[in-house]
Structures are given as structure tokens and as C-alpha cells.
Short mmCIF file of N, CA and C in Angstrom, two decimals:
data_model
loop_
_atom_site.label_atom_id
_atom_site.label_comp_id
_atom_site.label_asym_id
_atom_site.label_seq_id
_atom_site.Cartn_x
_atom_site.Cartn_y
_atom_site.Cartn_z
N MET X 8 -88.94 62.82 182.86
CA MET X 8 -88.26 64.06 182.54
C MET X 8 -86.79 63.82 182.20
N LYS X 9 -86.16 62.94 182.98
CA LYS X 9 -84.76 62.64 182.77
C LYS X 9 -84.54 62.02 181.39
N LYS X 10 -85.45 61.14 180.99
CA LYS X 10 -85.34 60.49 179.68
C LYS X 10 -85.50 61.49 178.55
N ILE X 11 -86.39 62.44 178.70
CA ILE X 11 -86.60 63.45 177.67
C ILE X 11 -85.34 64.30 177.49
N VAL X 12 -84.73 64.72 178.58
CA VAL X 12 -83.51 65.51 178.52
C VAL X 12 -82.39 64.71 177.88
N LEU X 13 -82.25 63.46 178.26
CA LEU X 13 -81.20 62.61 177.70
C LEU X 13 -81.41 62.39 176.20
N MET X 14 -82.64 62.13 175.79
CA MET X 14 -82.93 61.92 174.36
C MET X 14 -82.68 63.20 173.56
N SER X 15 -83.04 64.36 174.10
CA SER X 15 -82.79 65.60 173.36
C SER X 15 -81.30 65.89 173.25
N LEU X 16 -80.54 65.57 174.28
CA LEU X 16 -79.08 65.76 174.19
C LEU X 16 -78.47 64.83 173.14
N LEU X 17 -78.93 63.60 173.08
CA LEU X 17 -78.43 62.66 172.07
C LEU X 17 -78.80 63.12 170.67
N MET X 18 -80.01 63.61 170.50
CA MET X 18 -80.43 64.08 169.18
C MET X 18 -79.63 65.31 168.77
N LEU X 19 -79.40 66.23 169.70
CA LEU X 19 -78.62 67.43 169.38
C LEU X 19 -77.18 67.08 169.06
N SER X 20 -76.61 66.10 169.74
CA SER X 20 -75.22 65.74 169.47
C SER X 20 -75.08 65.10 168.09
N ALA X 21 -76.08 64.38 167.64
CA ALA X 21 -76.03 63.78 166.31
C ALA X 21 -76.45 64.76 165.23
N ALA X 22 -77.11 65.85 165.60
CA ALA X 22 -77.65 66.79 164.61
C ALA X 22 -76.56 67.53 163.84
N PHE X 23 -75.38 67.65 164.37
CA PHE X 23 -74.32 68.39 163.70
C PHE X 23 -73.16 67.48 163.32
N SER X 24 -73.47 66.26 162.94
CA SER X 24 -72.45 65.30 162.50
C SER X 24 -72.41 65.24 160.98
N GLN X 25 -71.31 64.76 160.47
CA GLN X 25 -71.14 64.74 159.02
C GLN X 25 -70.26 63.57 158.60
N LEU X 26 -70.70 62.83 157.61
CA LEU X 26 -69.93 61.77 156.99
C LEU X 26 -69.30 62.33 155.73
N ARG X 27 -68.03 62.01 155.48
CA ARG X 27 -67.28 62.60 154.37
C ARG X 27 -66.66 61.50 153.51
N VAL X 28 -66.83 61.60 152.19
CA VAL X 28 -66.21 60.68 151.24
C VAL X 28 -65.61 61.54 150.14
N GLY X 29 -64.32 61.34 149.86
CA GLY X 29 -63.67 62.21 148.88
C GLY X 29 -62.65 61.51 148.02
N ALA X 30 -62.21 62.23 147.00
CA ALA X 30 -61.17 61.75 146.08
C ALA X 30 -60.18 62.88 145.85
N ASP X 31 -58.92 62.51 145.73
CA ASP X 31 -57.87 63.50 145.49
C ASP X 31 -57.87 63.93 144.03
N VAL X 32 -57.96 65.23 143.81
CA VAL X 32 -57.92 65.78 142.47
C VAL X 32 -56.46 65.95 142.02
N SER X 33 -55.61 66.37 142.94
CA SER X 33 -54.20 66.59 142.63
C SER X 33 -53.37 66.27 143.87
N ARG X 34 -52.20 65.64 143.66
CA ARG X 34 -51.31 65.30 144.77
C ARG X 34 -49.87 65.56 144.36
N LYS X 35 -49.12 66.22 145.25
CA LYS X 35 -47.71 66.50 145.00
C LYS X 35 -46.91 66.21 146.26
N LEU X 36 -45.70 65.74 146.07
CA LEU X 36 -44.78 65.52 147.18
C LEU X 36 -43.64 66.51 147.01
N SER X 37 -43.40 67.32 148.03
CA SER X 37 -42.26 68.23 147.97
C SER X 37 -41.23 67.81 149.01
N LEU X 38 -39.98 67.95 148.63
CA LEU X 38 -38.86 67.53 149.46
C LEU X 38 -38.02 68.76 149.78
N ASN X 39 -37.99 69.17 151.05
CA ASN X 39 -37.27 70.36 151.50
C ASN X 39 -37.62 71.59 150.68
N GLY X 40 -38.90 71.77 150.35
CA GLY X 40 -39.36 72.94 149.64
C GLY X 40 -39.29 72.84 148.13
N VAL X 41 -38.66 71.80 147.59
CA VAL X 41 -38.57 71.63 146.14
C VAL X 41 -39.69 70.68 145.71
N GLU X 42 -40.64 71.20 144.91
CA GLU X 42 -41.78 70.38 144.51
C GLU X 42 -41.39 69.40 143.42
N SER X 43 -41.89 68.20 143.55
CA SER X 43 -41.69 67.20 142.50
C SER X 43 -42.89 67.21 141.57
N GLU X 44 -42.92 66.30 140.65
CA GLU X 44 -44.05 66.21 139.73
C GLU X 44 -45.29 65.73 140.47
N LYS X 45 -46.43 65.92 139.80
CA LYS X 45 -47.67 65.41 140.38
C LYS X 45 -47.59 63.90 140.50
N THR X 46 -48.17 63.38 141.57
CA THR X 46 -48.18 61.94 141.79
C THR X 46 -49.30 61.31 140.96
N GLU X 47 -48.99 60.22 140.33
CA GLU X 47 -49.98 59.50 139.51
C GLU X 47 -50.95 58.75 140.42
N GLY X 48 -52.08 58.39 139.86
CA GLY X 48 -53.06 57.60 140.60
C GLY X 48 -54.04 58.47 141.36
N MET X 49 -54.92 57.82 142.06
CA MET X 49 -55.98 58.50 142.78
C MET X 49 -55.96 58.07 144.23
N GLY X 50 -56.16 59.01 145.13
CA GLY X 50 -56.29 58.70 146.54
C GLY X 50 -57.73 58.91 146.98
N TYR X 51 -58.15 58.24 148.03
CA TYR X 51 -59.52 58.33 148.52
C TYR X 51 -59.52 58.60 150.01
N THR X 52 -60.54 59.32 150.49
CA THR X 52 -60.66 59.60 151.91
C THR X 52 -62.05 59.23 152.42
N LEU X 53 -62.09 58.81 153.65
CA LEU X 53 -63.34 58.53 154.35
C LEU X 53 -63.20 59.18 155.72
N GLY X 54 -64.18 60.02 156.09
CA GLY X 54 -64.04 60.74 157.34
C GLY X 54 -65.34 61.02 158.04
N TYR X 55 -65.21 61.61 159.23
CA TYR X 55 -66.34 61.95 160.07
C TYR X 55 -66.01 63.26 160.78
N GLU X 56 -66.97 64.17 160.83
CA GLU X 56 -66.80 65.43 161.56
C GLU X 56 -67.94 65.63 162.53
N LYS X 57 -67.62 66.22 163.64
CA LYS X 57 -68.61 66.57 164.66
C LYS X 57 -68.52 68.08 164.84
N MET X 58 -69.56 68.79 164.42
CA MET X 58 -69.58 70.25 164.47
C MET X 58 -70.37 70.73 165.69
N LEU X 59 -69.94 71.84 166.26
CA LEU X 59 -70.65 72.50 167.34
C LEU X 59 -71.26 73.78 166.78
N LEU X 60 -72.57 73.83 166.69
CA LEU X 60 -73.30 74.97 166.17
C LEU X 60 -72.93 75.31 164.73
N GLY X 61 -72.37 74.38 163.99
CA GLY X 61 -72.05 74.59 162.59
C GLY X 61 -70.83 75.46 162.33
N LEU X 62 -70.13 75.92 163.37
CA LEU X 62 -68.99 76.81 163.17
C LEU X 62 -67.64 76.15 163.41
N ILE X 63 -67.50 75.45 164.52
CA ILE X 63 -66.23 74.80 164.84
C ILE X 63 -66.51 73.34 165.18
N GLY X 64 -65.48 72.52 165.07
CA GLY X 64 -65.68 71.11 165.39
C GLY X 64 -64.40 70.33 165.34
N LEU X 65 -64.54 69.02 165.47
CA LEU X 65 -63.43 68.07 165.41
C LEU X 65 -63.74 67.03 164.35
N GLY X 66 -62.70 66.49 163.75
CA GLY X 66 -62.92 65.48 162.73
C GLY X 66 -61.75 64.53 162.61
N GLY X 67 -61.99 63.48 161.87
CA GLY X 67 -60.96 62.50 161.60
C GLY X 67 -61.19 61.90 160.22
N GLU X 68 -60.09 61.59 159.54
CA GLU X 68 -60.16 61.00 158.20
C GLU X 68 -59.15 59.88 158.07
N PHE X 69 -59.49 58.93 157.26
CA PHE X 69 -58.54 57.91 156.82
C PHE X 69 -58.34 58.13 155.34
N SER X 70 -57.10 58.34 154.93
CA SER X 70 -56.77 58.57 153.52
C SER X 70 -56.05 57.35 152.98
N LEU X 71 -56.59 56.81 151.92
CA LEU X 71 -55.97 55.70 151.22
C LEU X 71 -55.20 56.31 150.06
N GLY X 72 -53.88 56.22 150.10
CA GLY X 72 -53.02 56.95 149.17
C GLY X 72 -52.91 56.38 147.78
N GLY X 73 -53.43 55.22 147.52
CA GLY X 73 -53.29 54.62 146.19
C GLY X 73 -51.91 54.03 146.00
N ASP X 74 -51.47 53.95 144.73
CA ASP X 74 -50.19 53.32 144.41
C ASP X 74 -48.99 54.12 144.89
N GLU X 75 -49.04 55.46 144.77
CA GLU X 75 -47.85 56.26 145.04
C GLU X 75 -47.95 57.14 146.27
N GLY X 76 -49.10 57.20 146.92
CA GLY X 76 -49.25 58.09 148.06
C GLY X 76 -49.26 57.36 149.38
N PRO X 77 -48.98 58.08 150.45
CA PRO X 77 -49.00 57.44 151.78
C PRO X 77 -50.44 57.26 152.29
N ASP X 78 -50.68 56.16 152.99
CA ASP X 78 -51.94 55.96 153.71
C ASP X 78 -51.81 56.68 155.05
N MET X 79 -52.83 57.46 155.42
CA MET X 79 -52.73 58.27 156.63
C MET X 79 -54.03 58.31 157.41
N VAL X 80 -53.88 58.50 158.71
CA VAL X 80 -54.98 58.84 159.60
C VAL X 80 -54.76 60.30 159.98
N TYR X 81 -55.80 61.12 159.85
CA TYR X 81 -55.69 62.56 160.03
C TYR X 81 -56.75 63.02 161.03
N GLY X 82 -56.33 63.50 162.18
CA GLY X 82 -57.23 64.07 163.17
C GLY X 82 -57.06 65.58 163.18
N TYR X 83 -58.16 66.32 163.26
CA TYR X 83 -58.06 67.77 163.08
C TYR X 83 -59.19 68.52 163.78
N GLY X 84 -58.94 69.80 163.97
CA GLY X 84 -59.96 70.75 164.37
C GLY X 84 -60.37 71.50 163.12
N VAL X 85 -61.64 71.88 163.04
CA VAL X 85 -62.14 72.53 161.82
C VAL X 85 -62.97 73.76 162.20
N ALA X 86 -62.89 74.79 161.36
CA ALA X 86 -63.73 75.97 161.50
C ALA X 86 -64.34 76.29 160.14
N ARG X 87 -65.61 76.65 160.16
CA ARG X 87 -66.29 77.06 158.92
C ARG X 87 -66.74 78.49 159.09
N VAL X 88 -66.27 79.35 158.21
CA VAL X 88 -66.57 80.77 158.31
C VAL X 88 -67.32 81.24 157.08
N PRO X 89 -68.32 82.11 157.24
CA PRO X 89 -69.03 82.65 156.08
C PRO X 89 -68.08 83.48 155.21
N VAL X 90 -68.24 83.38 153.89
CA VAL X 90 -67.37 84.12 152.97
C VAL X 90 -68.13 85.19 152.19
N GLY X 91 -69.38 85.44 152.50
CA GLY X 91 -70.13 86.49 151.86
C GLY X 91 -70.97 86.06 150.67
N LEU X 92 -70.86 84.83 150.25
CA LEU X 92 -71.67 84.30 149.16
C LEU X 92 -72.71 83.35 149.74
N PRO X 93 -73.93 83.37 149.20
CA PRO X 93 -74.93 82.43 149.71
C PRO X 93 -74.51 80.98 149.44
N PHE X 94 -74.75 80.12 150.39
CA PHE X 94 -74.49 78.68 150.30
C PHE X 94 -73.01 78.32 150.36
N PHE X 95 -72.10 79.26 150.50
CA PHE X 95 -70.66 78.98 150.55
C PHE X 95 -70.11 79.32 151.93
N ARG X 96 -69.12 78.53 152.36
CA ARG X 96 -68.38 78.81 153.59
C ARG X 96 -66.92 78.47 153.36
N GLY X 97 -66.07 79.24 153.99
CA GLY X 97 -64.65 78.92 153.99
C GLY X 97 -64.39 77.85 155.04
N VAL X 98 -63.47 76.95 154.75
CA VAL X 98 -63.15 75.86 155.67
C VAL X 98 -61.66 75.95 156.01
N VAL X 99 -61.35 75.93 157.29
CA VAL X 99 -59.96 75.93 157.76
C VAL X 99 -59.80 74.73 158.68
N ARG X 100 -58.75 73.92 158.41
CA ARG X 100 -58.51 72.72 159.23
C ARG X 100 -57.05 72.69 159.67
N MET X 101 -56.84 72.24 160.90
CA MET X 101 -55.48 72.06 161.40
C MET X 101 -55.46 70.86 162.33
N GLY X 102 -54.47 70.01 162.15
CA GLY X 102 -54.42 68.82 162.98
C GLY X 102 -53.10 68.08 162.85
N TYR X 103 -53.19 66.77 162.96
CA TYR X 103 -52.02 65.92 163.02
C TYR X 103 -52.23 64.72 162.10
N SER X 104 -51.24 64.42 161.26
CA SER X 104 -51.30 63.28 160.33
C SER X 104 -50.39 62.17 160.83
N LEU X 105 -50.89 60.96 160.76
CA LEU X 105 -50.11 59.79 161.16
C LEU X 105 -50.10 58.80 160.01
N PRO X 106 -48.97 58.63 159.32
CA PRO X 106 -48.90 57.61 158.26
C PRO X 106 -49.04 56.22 158.86
N VAL X 107 -49.76 55.34 158.16
CA VAL X 107 -50.00 53.98 158.63
C VAL X 107 -49.57 52.99 157.55
N GLY X 108 -49.50 51.72 157.93
CA GLY X 108 -49.11 50.68 156.99
C GLY X 108 -47.63 50.76 156.67
N GLU X 109 -47.27 50.50 155.43
CA GLU X 109 -45.87 50.55 155.01
C GLU X 109 -45.28 51.94 155.19
N ASP X 110 -46.08 52.96 154.96
CA ASP X 110 -45.61 54.34 155.09
C ASP X 110 -45.34 54.71 156.54
N GLY X 111 -46.02 54.07 157.47
CA GLY X 111 -45.78 54.31 158.88
C GLY X 111 -44.40 53.87 159.32
N GLU X 112 -43.80 52.96 158.56
CA GLU X 112 -42.45 52.51 158.87
C GLU X 112 -41.40 53.54 158.46
N ASP X 113 -41.74 54.40 157.47
CA ASP X 113 -40.77 55.35 156.93
C ASP X 113 -40.93 56.77 157.48
N TYR X 114 -42.17 57.17 157.77
CA TYR X 114 -42.45 58.54 158.17
C TYR X 114 -42.94 58.64 159.60
N GLU X 115 -42.62 59.77 160.24
CA GLU X 115 -43.16 60.08 161.56
C GLU X 115 -44.42 60.91 161.38
N ALA X 116 -45.24 60.95 162.39
CA ALA X 116 -46.44 61.79 162.36
C ALA X 116 -46.03 63.25 162.31
N GLY X 117 -46.89 64.08 161.72
CA GLY X 117 -46.55 65.49 161.61
C GLY X 117 -47.78 66.37 161.53
N LEU X 118 -47.53 67.65 161.58
CA LEU X 118 -48.58 68.66 161.53
C LEU X 118 -49.23 68.68 160.15
N ALA X 119 -50.52 68.92 160.11
CA ALA X 119 -51.25 69.05 158.85
C ALA X 119 -52.18 70.26 158.96
N TYR X 120 -52.30 70.99 157.87
CA TYR X 120 -53.15 72.17 157.85
C TYR X 120 -53.73 72.33 156.45
N GLY X 121 -54.88 72.98 156.38
CA GLY X 121 -55.50 73.14 155.08
C GLY X 121 -56.61 74.18 155.10
N ALA X 122 -57.03 74.55 153.89
CA ALA X 122 -58.10 75.51 153.70
C ALA X 122 -58.87 75.13 152.45
N GLY X 123 -60.12 75.58 152.40
CA GLY X 123 -60.92 75.26 151.23
C GLY X 123 -62.25 75.99 151.24
N LEU X 124 -63.13 75.54 150.37
CA LEU X 124 -64.43 76.15 150.18
C LEU X 124 -65.50 75.07 150.23
N ARG X 125 -66.59 75.36 150.92
CA ARG X 125 -67.70 74.42 151.08
C ARG X 125 -68.95 74.99 150.42
N PHE X 126 -69.67 74.15 149.67
CA PHE X 126 -70.93 74.52 149.06
C PHE X 126 -72.01 73.57 149.54
N LYS X 127 -73.10 74.14 150.11
CA LYS X 127 -74.21 73.30 150.59
C LYS X 127 -75.48 74.14 150.65
N PHE X 128 -76.55 73.61 150.06
CA PHE X 128 -77.85 74.26 150.20
C PHE X 128 -78.32 74.09 151.64
N PRO X 129 -79.06 75.05 152.20
CA PRO X 129 -79.43 74.99 153.62
C PRO X 129 -80.27 73.78 154.02
N ILE X 130 -81.20 73.35 153.19
CA ILE X 130 -82.11 72.28 153.59
C ILE X 130 -81.57 70.91 153.20
N GLN X 131 -80.80 70.82 152.14
CA GLN X 131 -80.27 69.55 151.65
C GLN X 131 -79.17 69.02 152.58
N PRO X 132 -79.11 67.73 152.84
CA PRO X 132 -78.07 67.19 153.72
C PRO X 132 -76.73 66.96 153.00
N ILE X 133 -76.70 67.09 151.68
CA ILE X 133 -75.49 66.79 150.91
C ILE X 133 -74.80 68.08 150.50
N GLY X 134 -73.48 68.10 150.65
CA GLY X 134 -72.69 69.27 150.27
C GLY X 134 -71.40 68.83 149.58
N LEU X 135 -70.65 69.80 149.06
CA LEU X 135 -69.37 69.56 148.40
C LEU X 135 -68.31 70.46 149.01
N GLU X 136 -67.11 69.93 149.16
CA GLU X 136 -65.98 70.72 149.65
C GLU X 136 -64.78 70.50 148.75
N LEU X 137 -64.08 71.59 148.47
CA LEU X 137 -62.81 71.53 147.76
C LEU X 137 -61.76 72.01 148.75
N LEU X 138 -60.84 71.11 149.14
CA LEU X 138 -59.87 71.39 150.20
C LEU X 138 -58.45 71.20 149.71
N TYR X 139 -57.58 72.13 150.09
CA TYR X 139 -56.14 71.98 149.85
C TYR X 139 -55.49 71.74 151.21
N THR X 140 -54.84 70.60 151.36
CA THR X 140 -54.25 70.22 152.65
C THR X 140 -52.77 69.91 152.48
N VAL X 141 -51.96 70.36 153.44
CA VAL X 141 -50.52 70.08 153.46
C VAL X 141 -50.24 69.21 154.68
N HIS X 142 -49.66 68.04 154.44
CA HIS X 142 -49.25 67.13 155.51
C HIS X 142 -47.73 67.23 155.61
N ASP X 143 -47.24 67.74 156.72
CA ASP X 143 -45.81 67.94 156.93
C ASP X 143 -45.25 66.72 157.66
N LEU X 144 -44.52 65.88 156.93
CA LEU X 144 -44.02 64.61 157.48
C LEU X 144 -42.50 64.63 157.54
N ASN X 145 -41.92 63.91 158.46
CA ASN X 145 -40.48 63.75 158.57
C ASN X 145 -40.12 62.28 158.45
N MET X 146 -38.97 62.01 157.87
CA MET X 146 -38.49 60.64 157.81
C MET X 146 -38.16 60.18 159.23
N LYS X 147 -38.39 58.90 159.50
CA LYS X 147 -38.00 58.37 160.81
C LYS X 147 -36.49 58.38 160.93
N TYR X 148 -36.03 58.62 162.12
CA TYR X 148 -34.59 58.73 162.37
C TYR X 148 -33.90 57.39 162.14
N ILE X 149 -32.83 57.44 161.38
CA ILE X 149 -32.04 56.24 161.09
C ILE X 149 -30.70 56.38 161.81
N GLU X 150 -30.40 55.42 162.66
CA GLU X 150 -29.12 55.45 163.37
C GLU X 150 -28.04 54.93 162.43
N THR X 151 -27.16 55.83 162.01
CA THR X 151 -26.10 55.44 161.09
C THR X 151 -24.93 56.42 161.21
N ASP X 152 -23.78 55.96 160.75
CA ASP X 152 -22.60 56.81 160.79
C ASP X 152 -22.25 57.36 159.41
N ASP X 153 -22.90 56.87 158.36
CA ASP X 153 -22.53 57.32 157.02
C ASP X 153 -23.31 58.56 156.60
N LEU X 154 -22.93 59.14 155.49
CA LEU X 154 -23.51 60.38 154.99
C LEU X 154 -24.95 60.20 154.53
N THR X 155 -25.26 59.06 153.92
CA THR X 155 -26.62 58.82 153.42
C THR X 155 -27.64 58.84 154.54
N GLY X 156 -27.34 58.22 155.65
CA GLY X 156 -28.26 58.20 156.78
C GLY X 156 -28.50 59.58 157.35
N SER X 157 -27.45 60.40 157.44
CA SER X 157 -27.63 61.75 157.97
C SER X 157 -28.42 62.64 157.01
N ILE X 158 -28.30 62.39 155.70
CA ILE X 158 -29.11 63.14 154.73
C ILE X 158 -30.57 62.78 154.88
N PHE X 159 -30.89 61.48 154.99
CA PHE X 159 -32.28 61.06 155.17
C PHE X 159 -32.87 61.62 156.46
N ASN X 160 -32.07 61.72 157.51
CA ASN X 160 -32.57 62.26 158.78
C ASN X 160 -32.91 63.74 158.68
N ALA X 161 -32.29 64.45 157.75
CA ALA X 161 -32.52 65.88 157.61
C ALA X 161 -33.65 66.21 156.64
N LEU X 162 -34.17 65.22 155.92
CA LEU X 162 -35.19 65.49 154.90
C LEU X 162 -36.53 65.85 155.52
N ASP X 163 -37.21 66.78 154.88
CA ASP X 163 -38.54 67.22 155.30
C ASP X 163 -39.48 67.01 154.12
N PHE X 164 -40.50 66.17 154.30
CA PHE X 164 -41.46 65.86 153.24
C PHE X 164 -42.76 66.60 153.50
N LYS X 165 -43.30 67.19 152.45
CA LYS X 165 -44.64 67.78 152.51
C LYS X 165 -45.49 67.11 151.44
N TRP X 166 -46.61 66.59 151.88
CA TRP X 166 -47.55 65.91 150.99
C TRP X 166 -48.70 66.88 150.77
N ASN X 167 -48.80 67.47 149.56
CA ASN X 167 -49.81 68.48 149.23
C ASN X 167 -50.94 67.82 148.46
N VAL X 168 -52.16 67.97 148.97
CA VAL X 168 -53.31 67.27 148.38
C VAL X 168 -54.44 68.26 148.13
N LEU X 169 -54.99 68.23 146.92
CA LEU X 169 -56.23 68.95 146.59
C LEU X 169 -57.31 67.89 146.50
N ASN X 170 -58.32 68.00 147.37
CA ASN X 170 -59.31 66.94 147.53
C ASN X 170 -60.72 67.48 147.30
N LEU X 171 -61.52 66.75 146.55
CA LEU X 171 -62.93 67.05 146.35
C LEU X 171 -63.73 66.05 147.17
N THR X 172 -64.54 66.56 148.10
CA THR X 172 -65.23 65.71 149.07
C THR X 172 -66.74 65.95 149.02
N ALA X 173 -67.49 64.86 149.01
CA ALA X 173 -68.95 64.93 149.18
C ALA X 173 -69.24 64.71 150.65
N THR X 174 -70.11 65.52 151.21
CA THR X 174 -70.44 65.42 152.64
C THR X 174 -71.93 65.12 152.81
N TYR X 175 -72.22 64.37 153.82
CA TYR X 175 -73.62 64.06 154.18
C TYR X 175 -73.82 64.42 155.64
N SER X 176 -74.65 65.40 155.89
CA SER X 176 -74.90 65.86 157.27
C SER X 176 -76.12 65.14 157.84
N PHE X 177 -76.00 64.73 159.09
CA PHE X 177 -77.14 64.09 159.77
C PHE X 177 -77.19 64.51 161.21
#
């Protein structure tokens, strides 16, 4: 009996998991609210989500920024809400972004939030999501007495990403 209960719990915990692979459709870097031009190149994401009853869950992603974007690890909470159309759900995510690699030397971790739309047929394990995410990053503090260092310490960077993601539920 104990083995049956344990096996059913393991199966249920894996039943609402999701593997995510995506590509950035559009990327912009804004500095203190002033948007710059779109960033060239393509970024890629690989992630995993664990949903509870298909409505709320936790997830994590690794984003490879390409030539001009920051590489980041993104941990978040996610909610999927019905939007009134069959096969569609609204997606809301909020979490924390941590730049890694060379970018980790320049930026501190910061808040990240996003919203989007999910399309998935009920029986098929594959779905598509279009997500707009804002990663709010700050420059690491530079100890200096000159004006340039104090300007860099006051800068606020926002990395705005529109991402198209294919999901596989298992």
C-alpha cells in the first residue's frame, strides 16, 4: 500500500511539469526609462516549470543573450488564467533575474515580471507561449570619487524581451 501511494504521488508531481524552449523575437535595453534601439541578434531560453493543478506554479529559465544581450538565470512564480477563448490562457510571471558570466560582473540581480498568452490544445502535450518580460537590473556599485562612477551607480537598466516559447508538458 505504501508503495502505491508513493508511486501515485510521484506520478502526480511529474504530471504537471513542463519543459520550455524559446527564442527572443524582440529585445530592447532601456536606460533610466529612455528606450534604446532594438538589440541585434537572437537570444535563446531553456526552462522548466512545475505547475500545481495547472493554475499556479514555479519555474526557472536560463537565457542565453547572444552577442548583445545579457546571459541570465531567471526564477519565477507563474499563474495561468483563462481569458475566455478556447485553448488560450493568460500567463503572468514574477520573479528574480540574476545575470551570469561576463554580465554578472557588471549587473546586480533584480526583479523581473512579465505577461503573455499561451495556446495549447487540451490533449496535445505541445503548446506555444508569447511572453513579454521586463528584467530590472542595476549596475554593480563602483567605489569611486569621480563623477563618472557616481553616474554609473545611479543608472537603472531594464532589459525588455518579447519571447516565443514552445512548451512540452509531461
